[in-house]
Amino acid sequence: MSNFLGIDASTQSMTGLVIDTDNATIVAEVSVNFDEHYGEHYGISNGIIDLGDGQVHSNPLMWAEALEQLCRQLRDAGVAIESIRAIAGSGQQHGTVYLNDTVAPVLAGLDAGRELAVQLETVLSRATAPIWMDTSTGDQCRQIEAGVGGREALLQLTGNTAFERFSGPQIRRFWQTDPDGWERTSTICLVSSFVSSLLAGRLVGVDAGDGSGTNLMDIRSRQWRQLALDATAPDLARRLLPIADAAAVVGDLHPFWVRRHGFSADCQVLPFSGDNPSSLIGLGLVQPGQVALSLGTSDTLFACMDEARVSATGEGALFASPDGVHYMALICFLNGSLAREAVRDRYGLDWEGFAWALANSPAGNNGALMLPWFAPEIVPHVGTPKVIRHGLDEDDTEANVRAVIEAQALSSRIHSQWMGLPINSLNVTGGASTNRDILQIFADVHGCPVQPFETTNAAALGAALRAAHGHAQTNGTPQGWSEVVAPFTSPPVATRVEPNPAHRRIYDELLSSYRTVEARHAG
Ligand code: XUL
């Protein structure tokens, strides 16, 4: 059996997903919910500790406990733990874990007779870890940008301007607010590298995918950049491990996991990546121009890019792909289902009625447009909610339903142009992806085939696929990425929606009027 485990250490839970590559099947998927297991003990709610003033943390010891619980749940789910050949993983991006100089010997000497979390109690130089939801670092963002020569300089260097949630600003704030804690800190991990270190029994670096969420890594050379480190905190270089090659096995699991949880002694560990870069692999996006759009409360677009191009207007984040060569764009449109549901409710429809309205209105809506900013929008930036109707009669139900979907499709085309490459395939996931009229509009606007795409946990699946790829590489049977991901990520061709060439011209025209109307009202 060729079984591989992907672990996703996310904000509210830790998920384990096992794939069998011989049979191209997902063998098991289990999840440890943090609130359910540890809410009281660690004082968390929704996986987080709210310390006030925008400071949002979590507890690394809780992640250690969850990792052991995950192994027990996998065994209870019938997984033959000893058959797992390699493990890779992903972590919520940006969170930082601060460790003192006892960490290396403690990890090396882990005792299979005692709980992991208990053995780690003395290795933290900071009791809790700030995570991506922390918004307390606005000042530090501006200081780091100034330190590297301005916002544009940081963007070009690292692929992103300074974001409050990114690791560099978190690190700078710790150095400024707790100099003693900073002195006690010998190593800083991200959530991803902390969990992989626990498995390997030694400190493992972050991969370039997660490294690109720090504001510290040169996005092109995929190495830490001294200029950015110096702008962040003193002596930071010696506290960061070198960037790890995401595709290379770091070694075997520490015997702790073999003796205590029944893994095979030659089960290999790979560096973990961030949850979004890992999802890129789990969504099968390993060739430039392949794009996925997740239709949730917000709509999130993931794209595989050939080069490190940046969004000058801050319309997306840029990360390195864990495939080692490509890049990923992440663009979040806040008014996703939020806007679709607002229109559905405004016209007293259910989803069936919504679909009927789409099917009974013409492509291009006779030129009528809506800017569906029911809540403040991220892309494009819109500070105050407003719904603008342009040539659109508010009482016309069908036209309003069509207008919200066309707006979302047009906006996704306009605001992904900074990627500098055409979208040649679009996999659409999430609830609304079952509606073929919605898919048709996206296919016509982008001029490419669109497929509905069922996902399980894309981050954990991407991690399991990375484990399979890395294992094959290390054991002398390397496989291409497309070969590894295709059996798990190719939607059936029969479900594909092809673009209608007659609609293409209509949408090209509508695109330019949408752009004009949008420019008038955004900001
Ligand atoms: C991405 C981001 C979140 C986290 C948590 O930049 O902040 O998606 O990765 O999942």
Short mmCIF file of C-alpha atoms and ligand atoms in Angstrom, two decimals:
data_model
loop_
_atom_site.label_atom_id
_atom_site.label_comp_id
_atom_site.label_asym_id
_atom_site.label_seq_id
_atom_site.Cartn_x
_atom_site.Cartn_y
_atom_site.Cartn_z
CA MET A 1 0.00 0.00 0.00
CA SER A 2 1.24 3.50 -0.82
CA ASN A 3 -0.31 5.62 1.88
CA PHE A 4 0.63 9.25 2.52
CA LEU A 5 -0.57 11.55 5.30
CA GLY A 6 -1.27 15.27 4.92
CA ILE A 7 -1.82 17.31 8.09
CA ASP A 8 -3.42 20.73 8.07
CA ALA A 9 -2.87 22.73 11.25
CA SER A 10 -5.49 25.40 10.81
CA THR A 11 -7.04 28.02 13.06
CA GLN A 12 -9.89 26.05 14.57
CA SER A 13 -8.86 22.46 14.02
CA MET A 14 -6.16 20.06 12.93
CA THR A 15 -7.03 17.74 10.05
CA GLY A 16 -5.33 14.57 8.88
CA LEU A 17 -6.01 13.18 5.42
CA VAL A 18 -4.59 9.90 4.15
CA ILE A 19 -4.35 9.08 0.45
CA ASP A 20 -3.62 5.77 -1.24
CA THR A 21 -1.78 6.62 -4.46
CA ASP A 22 -2.02 3.05 -5.84
CA ASN A 23 -5.79 3.34 -5.97
CA ALA A 24 -6.09 7.13 -6.23
CA THR A 25 -8.38 7.26 -3.21
CA ILE A 26 -8.71 9.24 -0.04
CA VAL A 27 -8.53 6.55 2.64
CA ALA A 28 -9.43 8.65 5.68
CA GLU A 29 -10.00 12.19 6.83
CA VAL A 30 -10.21 13.06 10.52
CA SER A 31 -10.27 16.34 12.33
CA VAL A 32 -9.52 17.50 15.88
CA ASN A 33 -11.63 20.50 16.81
CA PHE A 34 -9.70 22.75 19.19
CA ASP A 35 -12.64 24.26 21.07
CA GLU A 36 -14.19 20.85 21.64
CA HIS A 37 -11.03 19.28 23.04
CA TYR A 38 -9.09 22.15 24.53
CA GLY A 39 -11.43 25.14 24.85
CA GLU A 40 -11.34 25.25 28.62
CA HIS A 41 -7.77 24.10 29.22
CA TYR A 42 -6.18 26.64 26.86
CA GLY A 43 -8.79 29.38 27.26
CA ILE A 44 -9.61 29.48 23.58
CA SER A 45 -12.78 30.18 21.68
CA ASN A 46 -13.03 29.51 17.92
CA GLY A 47 -9.44 28.28 18.19
CA ILE A 48 -8.06 31.62 19.33
CA ILE A 49 -7.15 33.63 22.40
CA ASP A 50 -8.34 37.22 22.11
CA LEU A 51 -5.91 39.32 24.14
CA GLY A 52 -7.58 42.62 23.24
CA ASP A 53 -6.24 45.61 21.26
CA GLY A 54 -6.21 43.53 18.10
CA GLN A 55 -3.90 40.89 19.56
CA VAL A 56 -5.08 37.44 18.54
CA HIS A 57 -3.00 34.46 19.63
CA SER A 58 -3.13 30.70 19.91
CA ASN A 59 -1.22 28.14 21.97
CA PRO A 60 1.58 26.00 20.47
CA LEU A 61 1.21 23.40 23.25
CA MET A 62 -2.40 22.92 22.11
CA TRP A 63 -1.16 22.14 18.59
CA ALA A 64 1.21 19.54 20.10
CA GLU A 65 -1.69 17.93 21.99
CA ALA A 66 -3.83 17.98 18.85
CA LEU A 67 -1.10 16.24 16.85
CA GLU A 68 -1.18 13.28 19.24
CA GLN A 69 -4.99 13.26 19.30
CA LEU A 70 -4.98 13.25 15.49
CA CYS A 71 -2.85 10.09 15.48
CA ARG A 72 -5.31 8.41 17.87
CA GLN A 73 -8.26 9.43 15.70
CA LEU A 74 -6.57 8.14 12.55
CA ARG A 75 -6.04 4.79 14.24
CA ASP A 76 -9.68 4.76 15.47
CA ALA A 77 -10.80 5.50 11.88
CA GLY A 78 -9.15 2.24 10.81
CA VAL A 79 -6.00 3.71 9.22
CA ALA A 80 -3.05 1.28 9.28
CA ILE A 81 -0.65 3.85 10.74
CA GLU A 82 2.38 1.67 9.99
CA SER A 83 1.53 1.78 6.26
CA ILE A 84 2.06 5.57 6.00
CA ARG A 85 5.23 6.17 4.01
CA ALA A 86 5.61 9.92 4.32
CA ILE A 87 3.98 12.91 5.99
CA ALA A 88 3.78 16.52 4.82
CA GLY A 89 1.55 19.26 6.10
CA SER A 90 0.36 22.80 6.08
CA GLY A 91 -0.27 25.41 8.71
CA GLN A 92 -2.40 28.51 8.98
CA GLN A 93 -0.09 31.09 7.45
CA HIS A 94 1.81 33.88 9.18
CA GLY A 95 1.58 32.76 12.88
CA THR A 96 4.90 32.82 14.78
CA VAL A 97 6.17 30.51 17.55
CA TYR A 98 9.02 31.68 19.79
CA LEU A 99 11.42 29.07 21.22
CA ASN A 100 14.39 29.17 23.60
CA ASP A 101 17.72 27.38 23.26
CA THR A 102 16.53 24.20 24.99
CA VAL A 103 14.29 23.32 22.05
CA ALA A 104 16.80 21.32 19.99
CA PRO A 105 17.85 18.90 22.79
CA VAL A 106 14.24 18.55 23.98
CA LEU A 107 13.05 17.63 20.48
CA ALA A 108 15.93 15.22 19.96
CA GLY A 109 15.25 13.47 23.25
CA LEU A 110 11.44 13.17 23.12
CA ASP A 111 10.32 10.36 25.43
CA ALA A 112 7.65 8.04 24.03
CA GLY A 113 6.43 7.33 27.57
CA ARG A 114 5.22 10.90 28.14
CA GLU A 115 2.80 13.29 26.47
CA LEU A 116 4.37 15.53 23.84
CA ALA A 117 2.87 18.79 25.12
CA VAL A 118 4.17 18.18 28.66
CA GLN A 119 7.69 17.72 27.33
CA LEU A 120 7.49 21.02 25.43
CA GLU A 121 6.39 23.17 28.37
CA THR A 122 9.88 24.59 28.94
CA VAL A 123 10.85 25.31 25.31
CA LEU A 124 8.63 28.32 24.63
CA SER A 125 10.16 31.77 25.12
CA ARG A 126 6.72 33.29 24.58
CA ALA A 127 3.73 31.47 26.05
CA THR A 128 1.41 32.08 23.12
CA ALA A 129 1.77 32.60 19.39
CA PRO A 130 0.30 35.55 17.45
CA ILE A 131 -1.64 34.30 14.42
CA TRP A 132 -2.94 35.69 11.11
CA MET A 133 -6.00 37.27 12.77
CA ASP A 134 -3.79 39.62 14.81
CA THR A 135 -4.27 43.24 13.75
CA SER A 136 -2.11 44.90 16.39
CA THR A 137 0.89 45.51 14.14
CA GLY A 138 -0.12 48.51 12.00
CA ASP A 139 2.78 50.66 13.27
CA GLN A 140 5.27 47.88 12.67
CA CYS A 141 4.03 47.48 9.08
CA ARG A 142 4.76 51.11 8.30
CA GLN A 143 8.16 50.94 10.06
CA ILE A 144 9.22 47.84 8.10
CA GLU A 145 8.14 49.42 4.81
CA ALA A 146 10.14 52.54 5.66
CA GLY A 147 13.12 50.42 6.71
CA VAL A 148 13.46 48.73 3.32
CA GLY A 149 13.02 51.95 1.35
CA GLY A 150 9.26 52.24 1.11
CA ARG A 151 6.10 50.30 0.40
CA GLU A 152 6.92 49.73 -3.26
CA ALA A 153 10.42 48.47 -2.41
CA LEU A 154 9.01 45.88 0.03
CA LEU A 155 6.38 44.84 -2.53
CA GLN A 156 8.99 44.28 -5.24
CA LEU A 157 11.35 42.49 -2.87
CA THR A 158 8.97 40.18 -1.02
CA GLY A 159 5.92 40.09 -3.34
CA ASN A 160 3.70 41.79 -0.76
CA THR A 161 3.39 45.09 1.02
CA ALA A 162 3.43 44.83 4.82
CA PHE A 163 0.20 43.28 6.06
CA GLU A 164 -0.73 43.39 9.75
CA ARG A 165 -1.21 39.63 9.78
CA PHE A 166 2.20 38.78 8.28
CA SER A 167 5.00 37.28 10.40
CA GLY A 168 7.59 40.09 10.09
CA PRO A 169 5.36 42.73 11.71
CA GLN A 170 4.46 40.23 14.49
CA ILE A 171 8.16 39.60 15.14
CA ARG A 172 8.98 43.30 15.21
CA ARG A 173 6.21 43.98 17.71
CA PHE A 174 7.50 41.22 20.02
CA TRP A 175 11.03 42.65 19.91
CA GLN A 176 9.67 46.13 20.70
CA THR A 177 7.26 45.17 23.46
CA ASP A 178 9.15 42.35 25.22
CA PRO A 179 12.93 42.82 24.90
CA ASP A 180 13.60 40.18 27.60
CA GLY A 181 11.44 37.63 25.79
CA TRP A 182 13.27 38.54 22.60
CA GLU A 183 16.65 37.85 24.26
CA ARG A 184 15.38 34.45 25.46
CA THR A 185 14.28 33.57 21.91
CA SER A 186 16.80 31.53 19.96
CA THR A 187 14.50 30.25 17.19
CA ILE A 188 11.32 31.51 15.55
CA CYS A 189 9.13 28.99 13.76
CA LEU A 190 5.94 29.50 11.81
CA VAL A 191 2.97 27.27 12.64
CA SER A 192 3.96 25.03 9.72
CA SER A 193 7.60 24.60 10.69
CA PHE A 194 6.74 24.16 14.38
CA VAL A 195 4.52 21.16 13.64
CA SER A 196 6.98 19.58 11.17
CA SER A 197 9.74 20.00 13.78
CA LEU A 198 7.66 18.05 16.30
CA LEU A 199 7.37 15.17 13.84
CA ALA A 200 11.03 15.18 12.79
CA GLY A 201 12.32 15.65 16.34
CA ARG A 202 14.54 18.46 15.16
CA LEU A 203 14.09 22.01 13.94
CA VAL A 204 12.80 22.11 10.35
CA GLY A 205 12.79 25.31 8.30
CA VAL A 206 9.76 26.87 6.61
CA ASP A 207 9.31 26.26 2.90
CA ALA A 208 9.27 29.13 0.41
CA GLY A 209 5.45 29.00 0.24
CA ASP A 210 5.10 29.90 3.90
CA GLY A 211 8.26 32.02 3.83
CA SER A 212 6.54 34.33 1.37
CA GLY A 213 3.93 35.19 4.00
CA THR A 214 6.49 36.81 6.27
CA ASN A 215 7.55 40.04 4.50
CA LEU A 216 11.10 38.72 5.07
CA MET A 217 11.80 36.52 2.05
CA ASP A 218 13.06 37.56 -1.38
CA ILE A 219 10.21 36.20 -3.50
CA ARG A 220 12.45 35.49 -6.49
CA SER A 221 15.55 33.93 -4.90
CA ARG A 222 13.34 32.24 -2.26
CA GLN A 223 15.85 33.12 0.49
CA TRP A 224 15.62 35.38 3.53
CA ARG A 225 16.62 38.92 2.56
CA GLN A 226 18.96 40.68 5.03
CA LEU A 227 17.54 44.12 4.21
CA ALA A 228 14.07 42.99 5.28
CA LEU A 229 15.41 41.19 8.36
CA ASP A 230 17.28 44.33 9.43
CA ALA A 231 14.13 46.42 9.02
CA THR A 232 12.26 43.98 11.28
CA ALA A 233 14.37 43.13 14.35
CA PRO A 234 18.03 42.91 15.38
CA ASP A 235 19.83 39.57 15.07
CA LEU A 236 16.87 38.04 13.30
CA ALA A 237 18.94 35.96 10.85
CA ARG A 238 20.29 33.70 13.59
CA ARG A 239 16.77 33.12 14.89
CA LEU A 240 15.43 31.90 11.53
CA LEU A 241 16.31 28.52 10.03
CA PRO A 242 17.28 28.51 6.35
CA ILE A 243 14.33 28.18 3.92
CA ALA A 244 13.70 24.47 3.40
CA ASP A 245 13.25 22.81 0.01
CA ALA A 246 9.55 21.88 0.07
CA ALA A 247 10.10 18.85 -2.15
CA ALA A 248 12.96 17.32 -0.18
CA VAL A 249 12.41 14.85 2.66
CA VAL A 250 13.99 16.16 5.89
CA GLY A 251 14.42 12.72 7.43
CA ASP A 252 12.53 9.97 9.20
CA LEU A 253 9.94 10.52 11.90
CA HIS A 254 11.37 10.79 15.41
CA PRO A 255 11.17 7.42 17.24
CA PHE A 256 8.65 9.07 19.63
CA TRP A 257 5.97 8.66 16.92
CA VAL A 258 7.04 5.14 16.07
CA ARG A 259 6.92 3.84 19.65
CA ARG A 260 3.97 5.84 20.91
CA HIS A 261 1.68 5.92 17.87
CA GLY A 262 2.75 2.95 15.74
CA PHE A 263 4.27 4.67 12.68
CA SER A 264 6.84 2.80 10.66
CA ALA A 265 10.47 3.64 11.55
CA ASP A 266 11.16 4.66 7.94
CA CYS A 267 8.15 6.97 7.58
CA GLN A 268 9.56 10.20 6.13
CA VAL A 269 8.81 13.82 7.01
CA LEU A 270 8.71 16.73 4.57
CA PRO A 271 8.75 20.43 5.38
CA PHE A 272 5.24 21.80 5.91
CA SER A 273 3.94 24.74 3.87
CA GLY A 274 1.28 27.39 4.43
CA ASP A 275 -2.35 26.37 4.09
CA ASN A 276 -2.95 28.50 0.98
CA PRO A 277 0.16 27.35 -0.96
CA SER A 278 -0.72 23.80 0.04
CA SER A 279 -4.29 24.30 -1.24
CA LEU A 280 -2.81 25.35 -4.59
CA ILE A 281 -1.45 21.80 -4.93
CA GLY A 282 -4.62 20.24 -3.46
CA LEU A 283 -6.70 22.08 -6.06
CA GLY A 284 -4.45 20.68 -8.80
CA LEU A 285 -3.06 24.08 -9.85
CA VAL A 286 0.43 23.13 -11.00
CA GLN A 287 0.54 24.78 -14.46
CA PRO A 288 0.51 28.55 -15.09
CA GLY A 289 -2.96 29.86 -15.97
CA GLN A 290 -4.77 27.17 -13.97
CA VAL A 291 -7.12 28.91 -11.59
CA ALA A 292 -9.60 27.91 -8.91
CA LEU A 293 -12.36 30.05 -7.50
CA SER A 294 -13.90 29.13 -4.20
CA LEU A 295 -17.43 30.50 -3.88
CA GLY A 296 -17.93 31.01 -0.16
CA THR A 297 -19.17 33.86 1.98
CA SER A 298 -16.29 35.60 0.26
CA ASP A 299 -15.07 34.40 -3.13
CA THR A 300 -11.37 33.50 -3.17
CA LEU A 301 -9.38 33.08 -6.33
CA PHE A 302 -6.25 30.91 -6.35
CA ALA A 303 -4.01 30.98 -9.41
CA CYS A 304 -0.82 29.31 -10.51
CA MET A 305 1.56 31.86 -12.09
CA ASP A 306 4.73 31.45 -14.12
CA GLU A 307 6.51 34.49 -12.69
CA ALA A 308 6.57 36.58 -9.54
CA ARG A 309 4.43 39.51 -10.68
CA VAL A 310 2.97 41.76 -8.02
CA SER A 311 -0.22 43.71 -7.65
CA ALA A 312 0.78 47.37 -7.51
CA THR A 313 -2.58 48.30 -6.00
CA GLY A 314 -2.46 45.60 -3.32
CA GLU A 315 -5.24 43.56 -4.92
CA GLY A 316 -3.88 40.20 -3.91
CA ALA A 317 -1.17 38.34 -2.09
CA LEU A 318 1.71 36.62 -3.87
CA PHE A 319 3.22 33.42 -2.50
CA ALA A 320 5.77 30.95 -3.83
CA SER A 321 4.25 27.64 -4.84
CA PRO A 322 5.50 24.62 -2.91
CA ASP A 323 6.02 22.97 -6.31
CA GLY A 324 9.38 24.77 -6.25
CA VAL A 325 9.06 26.72 -9.52
CA HIS A 326 5.75 28.51 -9.79
CA TYR A 327 4.01 31.28 -7.86
CA MET A 328 0.52 31.68 -6.56
CA ALA A 329 -1.85 34.59 -6.46
CA LEU A 330 -4.52 34.77 -3.79
CA ILE A 331 -7.29 37.30 -4.38
CA CYS A 332 -10.18 37.68 -1.97
CA PHE A 333 -13.47 39.27 -3.10
CA LEU A 334 -15.38 39.90 0.09
CA ASN A 335 -18.86 40.14 -1.45
CA GLY A 336 -19.27 36.52 -2.51
CA SER A 337 -22.26 34.53 -1.24
CA LEU A 338 -22.86 37.50 0.95
CA ALA A 339 -23.93 39.46 -2.16
CA ARG A 340 -25.63 36.52 -3.90
CA GLU A 341 -27.72 35.87 -0.80
CA ALA A 342 -28.54 39.54 -0.34
CA VAL A 343 -29.98 39.66 -3.88
CA ARG A 344 -31.76 36.33 -3.44
CA ASP A 345 -33.42 37.59 -0.25
CA ARG A 346 -34.18 41.06 -1.60
CA TYR A 347 -36.30 39.47 -4.36
CA GLY A 348 -37.80 36.79 -2.09
CA LEU A 349 -36.25 33.92 -4.06
CA ASP A 350 -34.89 30.52 -3.14
CA TRP A 351 -31.87 29.12 -5.03
CA GLU A 352 -34.18 27.50 -7.57
CA GLY A 353 -35.82 30.83 -8.30
CA PHE A 354 -32.38 32.42 -8.51
CA ALA A 355 -31.33 29.83 -11.12
CA TRP A 356 -34.58 30.39 -13.05
CA ALA A 357 -33.91 34.14 -13.17
CA LEU A 358 -30.41 33.52 -14.56
CA ALA A 359 -31.71 31.11 -17.17
CA ASN A 360 -34.36 33.63 -18.25
CA SER A 361 -32.21 36.71 -18.74
CA PRO A 362 -29.84 37.45 -21.64
CA ALA A 363 -26.04 37.33 -21.49
CA GLY A 364 -24.84 40.90 -20.98
CA ASN A 365 -28.11 41.94 -19.30
CA ASN A 366 -28.80 44.49 -22.08
CA GLY A 367 -25.94 46.54 -20.68
CA ALA A 368 -27.36 46.82 -17.14
CA LEU A 369 -24.80 46.65 -14.34
CA MET A 370 -24.65 46.33 -10.57
CA LEU A 371 -21.74 47.06 -8.22
CA PRO A 372 -22.68 44.55 -5.49
CA TRP A 373 -20.84 45.97 -2.50
CA PHE A 374 -23.30 44.90 0.18
CA ALA A 375 -20.37 44.92 2.65
CA PRO A 376 -17.08 46.88 2.44
CA GLU A 377 -15.12 45.28 -0.39
CA ILE A 378 -11.47 44.14 -0.33
CA VAL A 379 -10.97 43.93 -4.13
CA PRO A 380 -11.41 46.59 -5.36
CA HIS A 381 -11.05 48.54 -2.14
CA VAL A 382 -14.45 49.96 -1.10
CA GLY A 383 -14.57 51.38 2.42
CA THR A 384 -18.31 51.93 2.81
CA PRO A 385 -20.95 49.44 1.68
CA LYS A 386 -22.97 50.59 -1.34
CA VAL A 387 -24.97 48.91 -4.07
CA ILE A 388 -24.86 50.83 -7.33
CA ARG A 389 -27.30 50.09 -10.16
CA HIS A 390 -26.27 51.36 -13.60
CA GLY A 391 -29.05 51.17 -16.19
CA LEU A 392 -30.60 48.54 -13.96
CA ASP A 393 -34.22 48.75 -12.82
CA GLU A 394 -34.34 47.81 -9.14
CA ASP A 395 -37.77 46.19 -9.66
CA ASP A 396 -36.56 43.84 -12.39
CA THR A 397 -35.86 40.58 -10.51
CA GLU A 398 -34.25 38.63 -13.36
CA ALA A 399 -31.97 41.49 -14.35
CA ASN A 400 -30.82 42.05 -10.75
CA VAL A 401 -30.01 38.37 -10.26
CA ARG A 402 -28.01 38.30 -13.49
CA ALA A 403 -26.32 41.59 -12.61
CA VAL A 404 -24.84 40.32 -9.34
CA ILE A 405 -23.29 37.24 -10.97
CA GLU A 406 -22.03 39.15 -14.02
CA ALA A 407 -20.48 41.74 -11.69
CA GLN A 408 -18.63 39.03 -9.79
CA ALA A 409 -17.37 37.39 -12.98
CA LEU A 410 -16.32 40.72 -14.55
CA SER A 411 -14.62 41.82 -11.34
CA SER A 412 -12.70 38.54 -11.11
CA ARG A 413 -11.44 39.11 -14.67
CA ILE A 414 -10.51 42.77 -14.18
CA HIS A 415 -8.80 42.29 -10.82
CA SER A 416 -6.76 39.25 -11.80
CA GLN A 417 -5.11 41.03 -14.71
CA TRP A 418 -2.06 41.96 -12.63
CA MET A 419 -1.13 38.27 -12.79
CA GLY A 420 -0.11 38.96 -16.39
CA LEU A 421 -1.32 35.68 -17.84
CA PRO A 422 -4.61 34.51 -19.29
CA ILE A 423 -6.77 32.18 -17.24
CA ASN A 424 -6.97 28.98 -19.27
CA SER A 425 -8.92 26.77 -16.91
CA LEU A 426 -11.14 27.62 -13.98
CA ASN A 427 -12.24 25.12 -11.35
CA VAL A 428 -15.10 26.46 -9.26
CA THR A 429 -15.69 25.09 -5.77
CA GLY A 430 -18.22 25.84 -3.04
CA GLY A 431 -22.00 25.79 -2.78
CA ALA A 432 -22.85 27.96 -5.80
CA SER A 433 -20.65 25.84 -8.11
CA THR A 434 -23.54 23.41 -8.68
CA ASN A 435 -25.43 26.10 -10.62
CA ARG A 436 -24.52 25.69 -14.29
CA ASP A 437 -25.87 29.12 -15.24
CA ILE A 438 -23.39 30.71 -12.84
CA LEU A 439 -20.57 28.62 -14.33
CA GLN A 440 -21.64 29.62 -17.86
CA ILE A 441 -21.31 33.30 -17.01
CA PHE A 442 -17.79 32.77 -15.62
CA ALA A 443 -16.86 30.69 -18.71
CA ASP A 444 -18.16 33.40 -21.07
CA VAL A 445 -16.53 36.29 -19.22
CA HIS A 446 -13.13 34.58 -18.93
CA GLY A 447 -13.40 32.83 -22.30
CA CYS A 448 -12.18 29.51 -20.86
CA PRO A 449 -13.72 26.22 -19.78
CA VAL A 450 -15.11 26.18 -16.24
CA GLN A 451 -15.60 23.07 -14.16
CA PRO A 452 -17.42 22.46 -10.91
CA PHE A 453 -14.94 20.99 -8.50
CA GLU A 454 -15.78 19.05 -5.35
CA THR A 455 -13.13 19.55 -2.73
CA THR A 456 -12.47 17.96 0.48
CA ASN A 457 -9.90 19.79 2.62
CA ALA A 458 -7.69 21.16 -0.18
CA ALA A 459 -4.85 22.15 2.17
CA ALA A 460 -4.61 18.68 3.73
CA LEU A 461 -5.00 16.99 0.34
CA GLY A 462 -2.25 19.21 -1.09
CA ALA A 463 -0.03 18.19 1.83
CA ALA A 464 -0.69 14.47 1.27
CA LEU A 465 0.11 14.93 -2.45
CA ARG A 466 3.32 16.75 -1.52
CA ALA A 467 4.24 13.81 0.72
CA ALA A 468 3.71 11.40 -2.20
CA HIS A 469 5.72 13.61 -4.57
CA GLY A 470 8.61 14.07 -2.11
CA HIS A 471 8.70 10.38 -1.25
CA ALA A 472 8.91 9.39 -4.93
CA GLN A 473 11.63 11.99 -5.50
CA THR A 474 13.75 10.77 -2.58
CA ASN A 475 13.34 7.12 -3.43
CA GLY A 476 14.58 7.39 -7.01
CA THR A 477 11.21 7.32 -8.82
CA PRO A 478 10.53 11.02 -9.39
CA GLN A 479 7.15 11.99 -10.82
CA GLY A 480 6.01 15.26 -12.41
CA TRP A 481 3.56 17.38 -10.46
CA SER A 482 0.76 16.98 -13.03
CA GLU A 483 1.15 13.21 -12.77
CA VAL A 484 0.93 13.32 -8.96
CA VAL A 485 -2.07 15.64 -8.65
CA ALA A 486 -4.20 14.58 -11.64
CA PRO A 487 -5.72 11.38 -10.18
CA PHE A 488 -7.02 13.35 -7.19
CA THR A 489 -7.86 16.73 -8.69
CA SER A 490 -9.34 16.23 -12.19
CA PRO A 491 -13.08 16.86 -12.30
CA PRO A 492 -14.99 14.64 -14.76
CA VAL A 493 -14.83 16.17 -18.27
CA ALA A 494 -18.61 15.69 -18.66
CA THR A 495 -19.24 18.39 -16.04
CA ARG A 496 -17.21 21.01 -17.93
CA VAL A 497 -18.95 24.19 -19.14
CA GLU A 498 -17.47 25.56 -22.38
CA PRO A 499 -17.47 29.30 -23.19
CA ASN A 500 -20.04 30.43 -25.75
CA PRO A 501 -18.08 32.35 -28.47
CA ALA A 502 -21.12 34.51 -29.29
CA HIS A 503 -21.14 35.82 -25.73
CA ARG A 504 -17.46 36.70 -25.68
CA ARG A 505 -17.94 39.96 -27.63
CA ILE A 506 -20.88 40.98 -25.45
CA TYR A 507 -18.78 40.54 -22.32
CA ASP A 508 -15.76 42.33 -23.76
CA GLU A 509 -17.98 45.39 -24.24
CA LEU A 510 -19.61 45.03 -20.84
CA LEU A 511 -16.18 44.70 -19.27
CA SER A 512 -15.13 48.15 -20.39
CA SER A 513 -18.32 49.81 -19.13
CA TYR A 514 -18.06 47.88 -15.83
CA ARG A 515 -14.50 49.12 -15.43
CA THR A 516 -15.60 52.73 -15.96
CA VAL A 517 -18.56 52.53 -13.58
CA GLU A 518 -16.45 50.75 -10.98
CA ALA A 519 -13.65 53.34 -11.17
CA ARG A 520 -16.24 56.05 -10.51
CA HIS A 521 -17.51 54.44 -7.29
CA ALA A 522 -14.67 52.39 -5.75
CA GLY A 523 -12.46 53.68 -2.95
C1 XUL B 1 -3.74 34.19 4.14
C2 XUL B 1 -4.31 34.18 5.51
C3 XUL B 1 -5.21 33.07 5.92
C4 XUL B 1 -4.46 32.10 6.78
C5 XUL B 1 -5.38 31.21 7.61
O1 XUL B 1 -2.88 35.23 3.89
O2 XUL B 1 -4.03 35.03 6.31
O3 XUL B 1 -5.81 32.44 4.83
O4 XUL B 1 -3.54 31.36 6.03
O5 XUL B 1 -5.91 30.19 7.00
#
